[in-house]
PDB file of C-alpha atoms in Angstrom:
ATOM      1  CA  UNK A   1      29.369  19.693  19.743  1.00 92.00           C
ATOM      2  CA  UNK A   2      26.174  20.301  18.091  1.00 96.00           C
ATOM      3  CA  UNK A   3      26.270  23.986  17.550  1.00 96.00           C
ATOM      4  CA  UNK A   4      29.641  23.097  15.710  1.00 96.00           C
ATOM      5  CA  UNK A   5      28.091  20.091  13.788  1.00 96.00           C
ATOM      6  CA  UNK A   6      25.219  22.826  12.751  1.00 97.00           C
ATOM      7  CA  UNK A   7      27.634  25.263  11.572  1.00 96.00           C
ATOM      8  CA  UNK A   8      29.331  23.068   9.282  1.00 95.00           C
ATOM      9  CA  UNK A   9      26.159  23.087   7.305  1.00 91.00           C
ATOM     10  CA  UNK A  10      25.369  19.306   8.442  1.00 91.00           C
ATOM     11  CA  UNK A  11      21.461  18.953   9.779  1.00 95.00           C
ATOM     12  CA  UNK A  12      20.913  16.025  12.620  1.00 97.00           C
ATOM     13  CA  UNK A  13      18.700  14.425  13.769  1.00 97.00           C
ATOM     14  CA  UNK A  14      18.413  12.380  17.250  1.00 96.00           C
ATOM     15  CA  UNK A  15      19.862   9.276  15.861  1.00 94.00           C
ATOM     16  CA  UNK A  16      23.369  11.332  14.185  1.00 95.00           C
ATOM     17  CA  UNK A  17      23.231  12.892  17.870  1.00 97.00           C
ATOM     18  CA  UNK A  18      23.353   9.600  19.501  1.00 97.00           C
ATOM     19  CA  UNK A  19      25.635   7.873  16.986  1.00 96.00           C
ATOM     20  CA  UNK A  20      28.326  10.448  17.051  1.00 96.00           C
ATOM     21  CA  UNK A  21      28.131  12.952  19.812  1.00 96.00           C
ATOM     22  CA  UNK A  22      26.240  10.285  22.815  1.00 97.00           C
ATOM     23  CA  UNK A  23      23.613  13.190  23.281  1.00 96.00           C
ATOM     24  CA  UNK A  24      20.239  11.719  24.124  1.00 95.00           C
ATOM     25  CA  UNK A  25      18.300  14.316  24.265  1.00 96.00           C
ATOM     26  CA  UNK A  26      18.721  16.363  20.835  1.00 97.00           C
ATOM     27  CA  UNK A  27      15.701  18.610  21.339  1.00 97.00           C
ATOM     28  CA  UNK A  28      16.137  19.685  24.925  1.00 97.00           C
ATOM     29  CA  UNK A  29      19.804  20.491  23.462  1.00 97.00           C
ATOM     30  CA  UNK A  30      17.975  22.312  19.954  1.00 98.00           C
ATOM     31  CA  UNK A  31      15.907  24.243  22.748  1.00 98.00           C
ATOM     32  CA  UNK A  32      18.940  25.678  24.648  1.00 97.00           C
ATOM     33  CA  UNK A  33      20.540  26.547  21.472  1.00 97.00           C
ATOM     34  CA  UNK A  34      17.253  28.676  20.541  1.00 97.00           C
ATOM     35  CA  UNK A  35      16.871  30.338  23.817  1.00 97.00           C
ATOM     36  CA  UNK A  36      20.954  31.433  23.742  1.00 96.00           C
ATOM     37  CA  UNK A  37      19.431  33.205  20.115  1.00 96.00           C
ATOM     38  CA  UNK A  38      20.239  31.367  17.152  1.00 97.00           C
ATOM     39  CA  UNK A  39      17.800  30.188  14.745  1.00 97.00           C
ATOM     40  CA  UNK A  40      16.979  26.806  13.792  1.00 97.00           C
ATOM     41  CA  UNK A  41      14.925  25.187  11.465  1.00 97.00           C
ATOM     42  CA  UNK A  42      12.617  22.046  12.334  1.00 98.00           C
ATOM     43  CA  UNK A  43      12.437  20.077   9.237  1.00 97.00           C
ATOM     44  CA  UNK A  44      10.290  16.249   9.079  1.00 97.00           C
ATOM     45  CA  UNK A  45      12.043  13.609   7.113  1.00 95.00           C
ATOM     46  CA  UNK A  46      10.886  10.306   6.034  1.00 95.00           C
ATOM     47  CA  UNK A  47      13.627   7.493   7.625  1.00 89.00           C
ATOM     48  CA  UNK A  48      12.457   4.010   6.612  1.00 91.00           C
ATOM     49  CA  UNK A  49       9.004   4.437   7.531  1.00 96.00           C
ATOM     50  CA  UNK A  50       9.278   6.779  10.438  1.00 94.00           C
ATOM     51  CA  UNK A  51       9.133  10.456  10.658  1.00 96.00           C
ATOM     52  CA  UNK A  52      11.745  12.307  11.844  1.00 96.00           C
ATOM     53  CA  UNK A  53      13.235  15.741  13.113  1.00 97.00           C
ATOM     54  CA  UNK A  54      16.348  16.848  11.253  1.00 97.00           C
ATOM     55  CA  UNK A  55      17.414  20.485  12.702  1.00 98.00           C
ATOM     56  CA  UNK A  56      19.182  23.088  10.573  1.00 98.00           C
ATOM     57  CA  UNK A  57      21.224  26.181  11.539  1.00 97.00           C
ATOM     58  CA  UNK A  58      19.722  29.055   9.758  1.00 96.00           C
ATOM     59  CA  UNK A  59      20.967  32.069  11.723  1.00 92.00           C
ATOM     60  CA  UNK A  60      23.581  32.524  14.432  1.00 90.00           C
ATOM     61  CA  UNK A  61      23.387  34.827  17.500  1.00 85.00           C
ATOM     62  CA  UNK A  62      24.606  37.954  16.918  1.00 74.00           C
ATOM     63  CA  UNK A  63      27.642  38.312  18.890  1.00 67.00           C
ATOM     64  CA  UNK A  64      27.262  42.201  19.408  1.00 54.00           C
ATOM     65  CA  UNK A  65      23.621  42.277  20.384  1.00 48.00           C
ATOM     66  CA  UNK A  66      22.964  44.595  23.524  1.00 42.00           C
TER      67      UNK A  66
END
């Protein structure tokens, strides 16, 4: 679900995890996502008067790495 939201070219953050996908825990999720090899960008954005993580998809594993 949120590989697939990333590759659409959407960032998220843990609220747009929550609202539409019920995932609580966007950063243990972010983390898996980097350890299986695909790059993601950690970007801080002001919401209301909080600051926030928004994640990107930069890069995608390569499928024929070995």
């Amino acid at each position: 679900m949120i590989l697939n939201h990333l590759r659409q070219g959407n960032g998220i953050t843990a609220l747009d995890s929550l609202r539409l996908y019920g995932v609580l825990r966007l950063a243990a999720r972010i983390e898996d996502l980097r350890k299986d090899g695909h790059v993601i960008l950690t970007q801080m954005v002001r919401v209301g008067d909080k600051d926030v993580a928004r994640y990107l998809l930069v890069k995608e594993q390569s499928s024929g790495s070995n």
